[in-house]
Amino acid sequence: SFDAELEAELQRRWRRSPDALRVSLAAMARPAELAAEGRYPAYEEVWRESGVTAGTRQIELAELDLALSTLGALRAQCDRLPWLEQARTAEDIRAAKRAGGHAAFGSTQLIAGPGADLIGAVPDAQALGLRMLQLTYNTMTVVGSGCAEPRDPGLSAYGARLVGALNEAGVIVDTGHCGHRTTLDACEVSEAPVVASHCGAKALYEHVRTKTDEELEAIAATGGVIGVVVVPFFLSSDPGADMHVFLDHLEHIVRRVGVEHVAVGTDWPYPLPKSMLDECVGSFAEEGGFEQGAVASPTQNLVGFDDYRDFPNVTRGLVQRGFDDVEILALLGENALRVFEQVWK
């Protein structure tokens, strides 16, 4: 939720320095900073109205300044907002739920690529709050291959060592943006549950951000979970795609791997004012390795999910599709919490 003043501030940042990643990170952090100063009550209001207890906070580890600023933003938010706790364990999330509060945990997608010594950085990052690490973004790195690469040779030897370091540190291995072979290799190498935090089903829609049934089954075989996105153009070519498309993908994955291995991994709407989305997200998509057309329309949301205050529509949809109360609780959080309890230290 962006009011006119905050929207103008973010637009000024973009005009001064059109770095899409840094502007996006600022957009994620700035509402919380203002809320901590008592100047932006809408930040808490959106959390409350969403019904969501816990969410991720993006950390970037490619460069020291990005790592320190993003880890610092996570800590600052949780220190300054009395209703927001930093989740280091699954019990922290459960406690926030009981108290009627909210929790945030650190994750990284390595959008800007891995740092020079990513394996060496894992223990310190974990101590400061990192709880989930996506092995690659869209392109190929020293770790493995992203989903937008035309060829995927799989996880590198360095990548296999990284998976071992994550297992040792208690950080979840995420394959959301990883390529097909890299995903399968990560599932084979990891000694802990693997997740795909936000994706769709390739059997329903051919897109770089969807996963094959083979990948979905490999992730489930580790004990992990697959989070289903609400990004409309990752799920369908229909410009009027609505919540039924999201539910179709979720149901397909449930049928393939079982309800206990599925979750909601929204990933959208993008945290920028709509007036900036086309220019900024277009730049971000190109820099991030998305192929032409993979990000169809940055201003498009699923009909029925325009912002996080619409999250109750997920629950309504699950009820309409015939899931019972135990299954709905599992899909909305218990499956993810099971993985958190198994992996986080």
Coordinates of C-alpha atoms in Angstrom, one line a residue:
S1 CA 0.0 0.0 0.0
F2 CA 1.6 3.3 -1.1
D3 CA 0.2 6.7 -0.4
A4 CA 1.0 9.7 -2.6
E5 CA 3.9 10.9 -0.5
L6 CA 5.6 7.5 -0.4
E7 CA 5.0 7.0 -4.2
A8 CA 6.6 10.4 -4.9
E9 CA 9.6 9.5 -2.8
L10 CA 10.1 6.2 -4.6
Q11 CA 9.8 7.8 -8.0
R12 CA 12.5 10.4 -7.0
R13 CA 14.8 7.5 -6.1
W14 CA 14.1 5.8 -9.4
R15 CA 14.8 9.0 -11.4
R16 CA 18.1 9.7 -9.5
S17 CA 19.4 6.2 -9.8
P18 CA 17.4 3.7 -12.0
D19 CA 18.8 0.6 -10.3
A20 CA 15.8 -1.7 -10.3
L21 CA 17.0 -4.0 -7.6
R22 CA 18.0 -1.3 -5.2
V23 CA 14.8 0.7 -5.8
S24 CA 12.8 -2.5 -5.2
L25 CA 14.6 -3.3 -2.0
A26 CA 14.0 0.3 -0.8
A27 CA 10.3 0.0 -1.7
M28 CA 10.2 -3.1 0.5
A29 CA 11.9 -1.5 3.4
R30 CA 10.6 2.1 3.3
P31 CA 7.0 1.5 4.5
A32 CA 8.3 -0.3 7.6
E33 CA 10.8 2.4 8.3
L34 CA 8.0 5.0 8.1
A35 CA 5.7 2.8 10.2
A36 CA 8.4 2.6 12.9
E37 CA 8.4 6.4 13.0
G38 CA 4.6 6.4 13.5
R39 CA 4.2 8.0 10.0
Y40 CA 2.7 5.1 8.0
P41 CA -0.1 3.2 9.8
A42 CA -1.2 1.6 6.5
Y43 CA 1.8 -0.8 6.8
E44 CA 0.3 -2.5 9.9
E45 CA -3.2 -2.2 8.6
V46 CA -2.4 -4.2 5.5
W47 CA -0.7 -6.9 7.5
R48 CA -3.7 -7.1 9.8
E49 CA -6.3 -7.2 7.0
S50 CA -4.4 -9.8 5.1
G51 CA -4.7 -12.4 7.9
V52 CA -1.1 -13.5 7.2
T53 CA 1.0 -14.2 10.3
A54 CA 4.5 -14.5 8.8
G55 CA 6.3 -13.5 5.6
T56 CA 9.8 -13.4 4.2
R57 CA 12.1 -10.4 4.0
Q58 CA 14.4 -10.3 1.0
I59 CA 18.2 -10.4 1.7
E60 CA 20.8 -10.0 -0.9
L61 CA 24.3 -11.5 -0.4
A62 CA 26.0 -10.6 -3.7
E63 CA 27.8 -7.5 -2.3
L64 CA 28.7 -6.6 1.3
D65 CA 26.7 -3.3 1.3
L66 CA 23.6 -5.1 0.0
A67 CA 24.0 -7.9 2.6
L68 CA 24.5 -5.5 5.5
S69 CA 21.7 -3.1 4.4
T70 CA 19.1 -5.9 3.8
L71 CA 20.0 -7.8 7.0
G72 CA 20.0 -4.6 8.9
A73 CA 16.5 -3.7 7.5
L74 CA 15.1 -7.0 8.7
R75 CA 16.5 -6.4 12.2
A76 CA 15.5 -2.8 12.3
Q77 CA 11.9 -3.6 11.3
C78 CA 11.5 -6.2 14.0
D79 CA 13.2 -4.1 16.7
R80 CA 11.1 -1.0 16.1
L81 CA 7.7 -2.4 15.3
P82 CA 6.2 -3.9 18.5
W83 CA 3.8 -6.1 16.5
L84 CA 6.5 -7.6 14.3
E85 CA 9.0 -10.3 15.5
Q86 CA 11.9 -11.8 13.7
A87 CA 11.3 -15.5 13.2
R88 CA 14.4 -17.6 13.9
T89 CA 12.5 -20.7 14.7
A90 CA 9.1 -22.1 13.7
E91 CA 8.0 -21.6 17.3
D92 CA 8.6 -17.9 16.9
I93 CA 5.9 -17.9 14.2
R94 CA 3.5 -19.9 16.3
A95 CA 4.1 -17.6 19.2
A96 CA 3.4 -14.5 17.0
K97 CA 0.1 -16.2 15.9
R98 CA -0.9 -16.8 19.5
A99 CA -0.1 -13.3 20.5
G100 CA -2.1 -11.8 17.6
G101 CA 1.1 -10.4 16.1
H102 CA 3.2 -11.0 13.0
A103 CA 6.7 -12.4 12.2
A104 CA 9.3 -12.0 9.4
F105 CA 12.2 -14.2 8.4
G106 CA 15.1 -13.6 6.1
S107 CA 15.4 -15.3 2.7
T108 CA 17.5 -14.6 -0.4
Q109 CA 16.8 -15.3 -4.0
L110 CA 20.4 -14.4 -5.0
I111 CA 18.9 -12.0 -7.6
A112 CA 22.2 -10.2 -8.0
G113 CA 24.1 -13.5 -8.0
P114 CA 26.2 -15.1 -5.3
G115 CA 29.0 -13.3 -3.5
A116 CA 32.6 -14.3 -3.9
D117 CA 32.5 -16.6 -0.9
L118 CA 28.9 -17.5 -0.6
I119 CA 29.6 -20.8 1.3
G120 CA 31.8 -18.9 3.8
A121 CA 29.0 -16.3 4.3
V122 CA 26.3 -18.8 5.1
P123 CA 27.0 -19.2 8.9
D124 CA 27.2 -15.4 9.6
A125 CA 24.1 -14.7 7.5
Q126 CA 22.3 -17.5 9.3
A127 CA 23.3 -16.0 12.7
L128 CA 21.9 -12.6 11.5
G129 CA 18.6 -14.1 10.3
L130 CA 18.9 -15.9 7.0
R131 CA 16.6 -18.9 7.0
M132 CA 16.1 -19.7 3.3
L133 CA 18.4 -19.5 0.3
Q134 CA 17.4 -19.9 -3.4
L135 CA 20.3 -21.6 -5.2
T136 CA 20.0 -19.6 -8.4
Y137 CA 17.9 -16.9 -9.8
N138 CA 17.2 -17.1 -13.6
T139 CA 20.7 -17.3 -15.0
M140 CA 23.6 -19.6 -14.7
T141 CA 26.1 -19.0 -11.9
V142 CA 28.9 -20.8 -10.1
V143 CA 26.2 -22.6 -8.1
G144 CA 24.0 -24.0 -10.9
S145 CA 21.6 -23.0 -13.6
G146 CA 18.5 -20.8 -13.4
C147 CA 15.2 -21.5 -15.1
A148 CA 15.7 -19.1 -18.0
E149 CA 18.9 -20.7 -19.3
P150 CA 18.4 -22.6 -22.5
R151 CA 20.7 -25.4 -21.2
D152 CA 21.0 -26.6 -17.7
P153 CA 24.0 -28.8 -16.8
G154 CA 22.8 -29.0 -13.2
L155 CA 24.3 -28.3 -9.8
S156 CA 28.0 -27.5 -9.9
A157 CA 30.5 -29.1 -7.5
Y158 CA 30.5 -25.7 -5.7
G159 CA 26.7 -25.8 -5.6
A160 CA 26.7 -29.3 -4.0
R161 CA 29.1 -28.0 -1.3
L162 CA 26.7 -25.0 -0.8
V163 CA 23.8 -27.3 -0.3
G164 CA 25.9 -29.1 2.3
A165 CA 26.7 -25.9 4.0
L166 CA 23.0 -24.9 4.1
N167 CA 22.0 -28.2 5.6
E168 CA 24.7 -27.8 8.3
A169 CA 23.7 -24.2 9.1
G170 CA 20.0 -24.9 9.2
V171 CA 19.1 -22.8 6.1
I172 CA 16.4 -24.1 3.8
V173 CA 17.4 -25.0 0.2
D174 CA 15.1 -23.2 -2.2
T175 CA 14.8 -24.1 -5.9
G176 CA 12.0 -21.7 -6.9
H177 CA 13.9 -20.2 -9.8
C178 CA 16.3 -23.0 -10.5
G179 CA 16.5 -24.9 -13.8
H180 CA 15.2 -28.4 -14.2
R181 CA 18.4 -30.4 -13.8
T182 CA 19.7 -28.1 -11.0
T183 CA 16.4 -28.6 -9.1
L184 CA 16.7 -32.4 -9.4
D185 CA 20.4 -32.4 -8.4
A186 CA 19.6 -30.2 -5.3
C187 CA 16.9 -32.7 -4.2
E188 CA 19.4 -35.6 -4.7
V189 CA 22.2 -33.9 -2.8
S190 CA 20.3 -32.3 0.1
E191 CA 20.0 -34.2 3.4
A192 CA 17.2 -31.9 4.5
P193 CA 13.8 -31.0 2.9
V194 CA 14.0 -28.9 -0.2
V195 CA 11.4 -26.3 -1.3
A196 CA 10.3 -24.5 -4.4
S197 CA 9.0 -21.4 -2.5
H198 CA 7.2 -19.9 -5.4
C199 CA 6.4 -21.5 -8.8
G200 CA 3.6 -23.1 -10.8
A201 CA 2.9 -26.4 -12.6
K202 CA 4.4 -26.8 -16.1
A203 CA 1.8 -29.4 -16.9
L204 CA -0.8 -26.6 -16.9
Y205 CA 1.3 -23.8 -18.4
E206 CA 4.6 -23.9 -20.2
H207 CA 6.7 -21.1 -18.7
V208 CA 10.2 -20.8 -17.4
R209 CA 8.8 -20.2 -13.9
T210 CA 6.8 -23.4 -13.7
K211 CA 8.1 -26.8 -12.8
T212 CA 7.7 -30.2 -14.3
D213 CA 5.9 -33.0 -12.5
E214 CA 9.3 -34.7 -12.2
E215 CA 10.7 -31.7 -10.3
L216 CA 7.6 -31.4 -8.1
E217 CA 7.8 -35.1 -7.2
A218 CA 11.5 -34.8 -6.4
I219 CA 10.9 -31.9 -4.1
A220 CA 8.1 -33.8 -2.3
A221 CA 10.4 -36.9 -2.0
T222 CA 12.8 -34.8 0.2
G223 CA 9.9 -34.0 2.5
G224 CA 9.7 -30.4 1.1
V225 CA 6.9 -28.2 0.0
I226 CA 6.0 -26.3 -3.3
G227 CA 4.6 -22.8 -2.9
V228 CA 2.2 -21.8 -5.7
V229 CA 2.5 -18.2 -7.0
V230 CA -0.3 -15.8 -7.7
V231 CA 1.7 -14.2 -10.6
P232 CA -0.9 -14.3 -13.4
F233 CA 1.4 -14.4 -16.4
F234 CA 3.4 -17.3 -14.8
L235 CA 0.2 -19.3 -14.6
S236 CA -1.7 -18.5 -17.8
S237 CA -1.6 -16.5 -21.0
D238 CA -5.1 -15.1 -20.2
P239 CA -4.9 -11.3 -19.4
G240 CA -8.0 -11.7 -17.3
A241 CA -6.7 -14.7 -15.3
D242 CA -8.4 -14.9 -11.9
M243 CA -8.0 -16.9 -8.7
H244 CA -9.3 -20.1 -10.4
V245 CA -6.1 -20.3 -12.4
F246 CA -4.1 -20.2 -9.2
L247 CA -6.3 -22.9 -7.7
D248 CA -6.0 -25.1 -10.8
H249 CA -2.2 -25.1 -10.4
L250 CA -2.5 -25.8 -6.7
E251 CA -4.9 -28.7 -7.2
H252 CA -2.7 -30.2 -9.9
I253 CA 0.3 -30.2 -7.6
V254 CA -1.8 -31.6 -4.7
R255 CA -2.8 -34.5 -7.0
R256 CA 0.8 -35.2 -8.1
V257 CA 2.5 -35.0 -4.7
G258 CA -0.1 -34.9 -1.9
V259 CA -1.6 -32.0 0.0
E260 CA 1.1 -32.2 2.7
H261 CA 3.7 -31.0 0.2
V262 CA 1.9 -27.9 -1.1
A263 CA 1.8 -24.3 0.2
V264 CA 0.9 -20.8 -1.0
G265 CA 4.0 -18.8 -2.3
T266 CA 2.4 -15.7 -3.6
D267 CA 5.4 -13.7 -4.9
W268 CA 3.1 -10.9 -6.2
P269 CA 1.9 -8.1 -6.4
Y270 CA 5.3 -6.5 -6.9
P271 CA 6.1 -4.0 -4.0
L272 CA 6.1 -0.8 -6.1
P273 CA 3.5 1.8 -6.9
K274 CA 1.7 0.9 -10.1
S275 CA 2.9 4.2 -11.7
M276 CA 6.5 2.7 -11.6
L277 CA 5.8 -0.9 -12.5
D278 CA 6.2 -1.0 -16.2
E279 CA 9.5 0.9 -16.4
C280 CA 11.1 -0.4 -13.2
V281 CA 10.0 -4.0 -13.4
G282 CA 10.7 -4.1 -17.1
S283 CA 14.3 -3.1 -16.4
F284 CA 14.5 -5.5 -13.5
A285 CA 13.2 -8.4 -15.6
E286 CA 15.8 -7.8 -18.3
E287 CA 18.6 -7.5 -15.7
G288 CA 17.4 -10.6 -13.9
G289 CA 17.6 -12.8 -16.9
F290 CA 13.9 -13.2 -17.8
E291 CA 13.4 -14.0 -21.5
Q292 CA 11.3 -11.7 -23.7
G293 CA 7.7 -12.0 -22.8
A294 CA 8.2 -14.0 -19.6
V295 CA 7.0 -10.9 -17.6
A296 CA 4.0 -10.0 -19.6
S297 CA 2.5 -7.1 -17.9
P298 CA 3.9 -5.8 -14.5
T299 CA 0.7 -4.1 -13.7
Q300 CA -1.4 -7.2 -14.1
N301 CA -2.6 -9.0 -11.0
L302 CA -4.8 -12.1 -10.7
V303 CA -8.4 -11.0 -10.6
G304 CA -9.2 -11.5 -6.9
F305 CA -5.7 -10.8 -5.7
D306 CA -4.9 -7.1 -6.2
D307 CA -2.9 -6.8 -2.9
Y308 CA -2.4 -8.8 0.3
R309 CA -5.6 -7.6 1.8
D310 CA -7.2 -10.1 -0.7
F311 CA -5.4 -13.1 0.9
P312 CA -8.7 -14.3 2.4
N313 CA -9.7 -15.1 -1.2
V314 CA -7.2 -17.9 -1.1
T315 CA -9.0 -19.5 1.8
R316 CA -12.4 -18.9 0.1
G317 CA -11.1 -20.6 -3.0
L318 CA -9.8 -23.6 -1.1
V319 CA -13.2 -24.0 0.6
Q320 CA -14.9 -23.8 -2.8
R321 CA -12.6 -26.5 -4.2
G322 CA -13.6 -28.9 -1.5
F323 CA -10.6 -28.9 0.8
D324 CA -11.4 -29.7 4.4
D325 CA -10.3 -27.6 7.4
V326 CA -7.3 -29.8 8.2
E327 CA -6.1 -29.6 4.5
I328 CA -6.7 -25.8 4.4
L329 CA -4.6 -25.3 7.6
A330 CA -1.9 -27.4 6.0
L331 CA -1.9 -25.4 2.8
L332 CA -2.0 -22.0 4.5
G333 CA 0.9 -22.7 6.8
E334 CA 1.3 -26.0 8.6
N335 CA 3.1 -27.6 5.8
A336 CA 5.7 -24.8 5.6
L337 CA 6.0 -24.8 9.4
R338 CA 6.8 -28.5 9.3
V339 CA 9.7 -27.9 7.0
F340 CA 10.8 -24.9 9.2
E341 CA 10.8 -27.1 12.3
Q342 CA 12.8 -29.8 10.5
V343 CA 15.5 -27.5 9.1
W344 CA 15.9 -24.3 11.1
K345 CA 18.4 -24.5 14.0

